[in-house]
């Protein structure tokens, strides 16, 4: 794309971008009224430091991988909408190594699961019907016990997420 280390894409075109290929060391800025993450498969990987004007994903069951040690800034609305028993998973590209998030606008997070993430924004991230797995900082998802099935902790039907919460998760 050029000699510099920053890329800014403004749009999108009417039919979307399809794929955006860029060097991992690039600082990428994506600006549009809505930046939607809609993978064609069951996962998508984001690399390098990225600033989003907004970030939206409503693809239940998808896993979004964030580059370990990199920062993802969301200036506007941050929306994740998974589904019962089909959570959107936010994961690091390197297990056990945190990725950083800085959501600065409104948040609407439901049916998601996060692991190995550090929210560097001073406002804690609240998510409903969601799970927090190990190595997360400044996230507060809520999982609620329904006790509708066998009464067994490991039975997903007993939880409002449709999946049992991981060890150490806050539950109601």
mmCIF file of C-alpha atoms in Angstrom:
data_model
loop_
_atom_site.group_PDB
_atom_site.id
_atom_site.type_symbol
_atom_site.label_atom_id
_atom_site.label_comp_id
_atom_site.label_asym_id
_atom_site.label_seq_id
_atom_site.Cartn_x
_atom_site.Cartn_y
_atom_site.Cartn_z
ATOM 1 C CA UNK A 1 0.000 0.000 0.000
ATOM 2 C CA UNK A 2 2.855 2.368 0.667
ATOM 3 C CA UNK A 3 6.053 3.022 2.537
ATOM 4 C CA UNK A 4 4.446 4.345 5.760
ATOM 5 C CA UNK A 5 3.365 2.324 8.758
ATOM 6 C CA UNK A 6 -0.239 3.565 8.974
ATOM 7 C CA UNK A 7 -3.235 2.708 6.805
ATOM 8 C CA UNK A 8 -6.673 4.338 6.870
ATOM 9 C CA UNK A 9 -9.625 2.861 5.013
ATOM 10 C CA UNK A 10 -12.790 4.924 4.659
ATOM 11 C CA UNK A 11 -16.001 3.525 3.286
ATOM 12 C CA UNK A 12 -17.334 0.991 2.792
ATOM 13 C CA UNK A 13 -18.177 0.526 -0.867
ATOM 14 C CA UNK A 14 -21.773 -0.601 -1.491
ATOM 15 C CA UNK A 15 -20.816 -4.295 -1.714
ATOM 16 C CA UNK A 16 -18.341 -4.271 1.207
ATOM 17 C CA UNK A 17 -14.608 -4.812 1.153
ATOM 18 C CA UNK A 18 -14.478 -8.599 1.235
ATOM 19 C CA UNK A 19 -10.962 -9.065 2.615
ATOM 20 C CA UNK A 20 -8.529 -6.468 3.843
ATOM 21 C CA UNK A 21 -4.936 -7.648 3.666
ATOM 22 C CA UNK A 22 -2.275 -5.619 5.447
ATOM 23 C CA UNK A 23 1.097 -6.017 7.124
ATOM 24 C CA UNK A 24 0.900 -6.963 10.821
ATOM 25 C CA UNK A 25 3.150 -4.066 11.798
ATOM 26 C CA UNK A 26 0.705 -1.572 10.255
ATOM 27 C CA UNK A 27 -1.457 0.712 12.396
ATOM 28 C CA UNK A 28 -4.869 0.338 10.754
ATOM 29 C CA UNK A 29 -7.743 2.843 11.065
ATOM 30 C CA UNK A 30 -11.201 1.769 9.866
ATOM 31 C CA UNK A 31 -13.867 4.459 9.536
ATOM 32 C CA UNK A 32 -17.498 3.967 8.533
ATOM 33 C CA UNK A 33 -20.895 4.377 10.159
ATOM 34 C CA UNK A 34 -20.627 0.682 11.121
ATOM 35 C CA UNK A 35 -17.617 -1.624 10.943
ATOM 36 C CA UNK A 36 -19.100 -5.133 10.784
ATOM 37 C CA UNK A 37 -17.091 -8.272 11.379
ATOM 38 C CA UNK A 38 -18.848 -10.973 9.349
ATOM 39 C CA UNK A 39 -16.514 -13.882 8.684
ATOM 40 C CA UNK A 40 -17.374 -16.372 5.982
ATOM 41 C CA UNK A 41 -16.161 -19.238 8.196
ATOM 42 C CA UNK A 42 -16.162 -19.795 11.943
ATOM 43 C CA UNK A 43 -13.309 -17.404 12.802
ATOM 44 C CA UNK A 44 -11.580 -14.180 11.865
ATOM 45 C CA UNK A 45 -8.150 -12.867 12.885
ATOM 46 C CA UNK A 46 -7.239 -9.220 13.438
ATOM 47 C CA UNK A 47 -3.551 -8.232 13.516
ATOM 48 C CA UNK A 48 -1.670 -5.135 14.604
ATOM 49 C CA UNK A 49 -3.014 -2.077 16.394
ATOM 50 C CA UNK A 50 -6.433 -1.166 14.956
ATOM 51 C CA UNK A 51 -8.703 1.823 15.585
ATOM 52 C CA UNK A 52 -12.360 1.242 14.680
ATOM 53 C CA UNK A 53 -14.898 4.042 14.358
ATOM 54 C CA UNK A 54 -17.373 1.382 15.599
ATOM 55 C CA UNK A 55 -17.309 -2.406 15.855
ATOM 56 C CA UNK A 56 -20.267 -4.714 15.276
ATOM 57 C CA UNK A 57 -20.567 -8.503 15.134
ATOM 58 C CA UNK A 58 -23.801 -10.510 15.197
ATOM 59 C CA UNK A 59 -22.486 -13.859 13.950
ATOM 60 C CA UNK A 60 -23.286 -16.416 16.680
ATOM 61 C CA UNK A 61 -20.552 -18.959 17.377
ATOM 62 C CA UNK A 62 -17.774 -17.056 15.614
ATOM 63 C CA UNK A 63 -14.328 -16.717 17.206
ATOM 64 C CA UNK A 64 -12.553 -13.384 16.760
ATOM 65 C CA UNK A 65 -8.793 -13.615 17.327
ATOM 66 C CA UNK A 66 -6.955 -10.467 18.402
ATOM 67 C CA UNK A 67 -3.178 -10.154 18.017
ATOM 68 C CA UNK A 68 -1.506 -10.791 21.399
ATOM 69 C CA UNK A 69 -0.010 -7.632 22.883
ATOM 70 C CA UNK A 70 -1.738 -5.294 20.404
ATOM 71 C CA UNK A 71 -4.363 -2.625 21.124
ATOM 72 C CA UNK A 72 -7.834 -2.388 19.579
ATOM 73 C CA UNK A 73 -9.503 0.997 20.075
ATOM 74 C CA UNK A 74 -13.230 1.427 19.394
ATOM 75 C CA UNK A 75 -14.168 5.097 19.208
ATOM 76 C CA UNK A 76 -17.934 4.630 18.824
ATOM 77 C CA UNK A 77 -20.437 1.855 19.484
ATOM 78 C CA UNK A 78 -19.128 -1.603 20.412
ATOM 79 C CA UNK A 79 -21.782 -4.256 19.716
ATOM 80 C CA UNK A 80 -21.509 -8.050 19.992
ATOM 81 C CA UNK A 81 -24.646 -10.163 19.644
ATOM 82 C CA UNK A 82 -24.144 -13.903 19.825
ATOM 83 C CA UNK A 83 -26.973 -16.330 20.607
ATOM 84 C CA UNK A 84 -28.045 -18.807 23.277
ATOM 85 C CA UNK A 85 -25.511 -21.688 23.354
ATOM 86 C CA UNK A 86 -23.611 -20.028 20.493
ATOM 87 C CA UNK A 87 -21.455 -17.324 22.083
ATOM 88 C CA UNK A 88 -19.169 -14.994 20.132
ATOM 89 C CA UNK A 89 -15.668 -15.772 21.418
ATOM 90 C CA UNK A 90 -12.974 -13.097 21.768
ATOM 91 C CA UNK A 91 -9.535 -14.722 21.966
ATOM 92 C CA UNK A 92 -5.843 -13.872 21.821
ATOM 93 C CA UNK A 93 -3.730 -15.212 18.971
ATOM 94 C CA UNK A 94 -1.385 -16.493 21.683
ATOM 95 C CA UNK A 95 -2.965 -18.459 24.529
ATOM 96 C CA UNK A 96 -2.169 -16.875 27.905
ATOM 97 C CA UNK A 97 -0.986 -13.536 26.428
ATOM 98 C CA UNK A 98 -3.404 -10.613 26.698
ATOM 99 C CA UNK A 99 -4.623 -8.399 23.873
ATOM 100 C CA UNK A 100 -5.749 -4.865 24.796
ATOM 101 C CA UNK A 101 -9.086 -3.208 24.146
ATOM 102 C CA UNK A 102 -10.106 0.426 24.632
ATOM 103 C CA UNK A 103 -13.856 0.852 23.968
ATOM 104 C CA UNK A 104 -14.654 4.571 24.256
ATOM 105 C CA UNK A 105 -18.307 4.671 23.175
ATOM 106 C CA UNK A 106 -21.540 2.893 24.064
ATOM 107 C CA UNK A 107 -21.381 -0.879 24.550
ATOM 108 C CA UNK A 108 -24.019 -3.506 23.811
ATOM 109 C CA UNK A 109 -22.573 -6.949 24.504
ATOM 110 C CA UNK A 110 -24.656 -10.106 24.819
ATOM 111 C CA UNK A 111 -23.945 -13.821 24.438
ATOM 112 C CA UNK A 112 -20.161 -13.502 24.240
ATOM 113 C CA UNK A 113 -17.109 -15.018 25.914
ATOM 114 C CA UNK A 114 -13.749 -13.315 26.461
ATOM 115 C CA UNK A 115 -10.320 -14.736 27.303
ATOM 116 C CA UNK A 116 -6.806 -13.227 27.647
ATOM 117 C CA UNK A 117 -7.963 -9.603 27.342
ATOM 118 C CA UNK A 118 -7.127 -6.375 29.157
ATOM 119 C CA UNK A 119 -9.673 -3.554 28.959
ATOM 120 C CA UNK A 120 -7.435 -0.477 29.315
ATOM 121 C CA UNK A 121 -10.416 1.889 29.376
ATOM 122 C CA UNK A 122 -11.160 3.017 32.960
ATOM 123 C CA UNK A 123 -14.829 1.982 32.533
ATOM 124 C CA UNK A 124 -15.315 -1.740 33.127
ATOM 125 C CA UNK A 125 -16.873 -3.683 30.234
ATOM 126 C CA UNK A 126 -20.272 -5.085 31.231
ATOM 127 C CA UNK A 127 -21.743 -7.919 29.162
ATOM 128 C CA UNK A 128 -25.009 -9.754 29.781
ATOM 129 C CA UNK A 129 -25.549 -13.486 29.312
ATOM 130 C CA UNK A 130 -21.796 -13.810 28.811
ATOM 131 C CA UNK A 131 -18.699 -15.562 30.158
ATOM 132 C CA UNK A 132 -15.258 -14.377 31.208
ATOM 133 C CA UNK A 133 -12.535 -16.963 31.010
ATOM 134 C CA UNK A 134 -9.042 -16.755 32.480
ATOM 135 C CA UNK A 135 -6.595 -13.851 32.250
ATOM 136 C CA UNK A 136 -9.072 -10.983 31.788
ATOM 137 C CA UNK A 137 -8.748 -7.509 33.295
ATOM 138 C CA UNK A 138 -11.557 -4.961 33.741
ATOM 139 C CA UNK A 139 -14.324 -7.124 32.190
ATOM 140 C CA UNK A 140 -17.558 -7.953 34.072
ATOM 141 C CA UNK A 141 -19.830 -10.326 32.160
ATOM 142 C CA UNK A 142 -22.837 -11.807 33.947
ATOM 143 C CA UNK A 143 -23.961 -15.428 33.769
ATOM 144 C CA UNK A 144 -27.225 -16.340 35.531
ATOM 145 C CA UNK A 145 -28.239 -19.739 36.945
ATOM 146 C CA UNK A 146 -31.683 -20.799 35.716
ATOM 147 C CA UNK A 147 -31.827 -24.282 37.275
ATOM 148 C CA UNK A 148 -34.341 -25.432 34.679
ATOM 149 C CA UNK A 149 -32.692 -28.699 33.709
ATOM 150 C CA UNK A 150 -31.067 -31.395 35.824
ATOM 151 C CA UNK A 151 -29.651 -28.986 38.403
ATOM 152 C CA UNK A 152 -26.157 -30.008 37.291
ATOM 153 C CA UNK A 153 -23.635 -27.130 37.189
ATOM 154 C CA UNK A 154 -22.070 -28.427 33.945
ATOM 155 C CA UNK A 155 -25.396 -28.639 32.085
ATOM 156 C CA UNK A 156 -25.610 -25.656 29.730
ATOM 157 C CA UNK A 157 -29.413 -25.675 29.913
ATOM 158 C CA UNK A 158 -29.116 -24.437 33.528
ATOM 159 C CA UNK A 159 -27.474 -21.167 32.433
ATOM 160 C CA UNK A 160 -28.833 -18.124 30.607
ATOM 161 C CA UNK A 161 -25.921 -18.367 28.131
ATOM 162 C CA UNK A 162 -26.732 -21.969 27.172
ATOM 163 C CA UNK A 163 -23.188 -22.966 28.152
ATOM 164 C CA UNK A 164 -21.759 -23.631 31.620
ATOM 165 C CA UNK A 165 -19.521 -20.836 32.910
ATOM 166 C CA UNK A 166 -15.777 -21.500 33.182
ATOM 167 C CA UNK A 167 -14.135 -21.842 36.598
ATOM 168 C CA UNK A 168 -13.768 -18.481 38.345
ATOM 169 C CA UNK A 169 -16.553 -16.825 36.354
ATOM 170 C CA UNK A 170 -18.880 -14.500 38.285
ATOM 171 C CA UNK A 171 -22.382 -15.985 38.393
ATOM 172 C CA UNK A 172 -25.768 -14.823 39.668
#
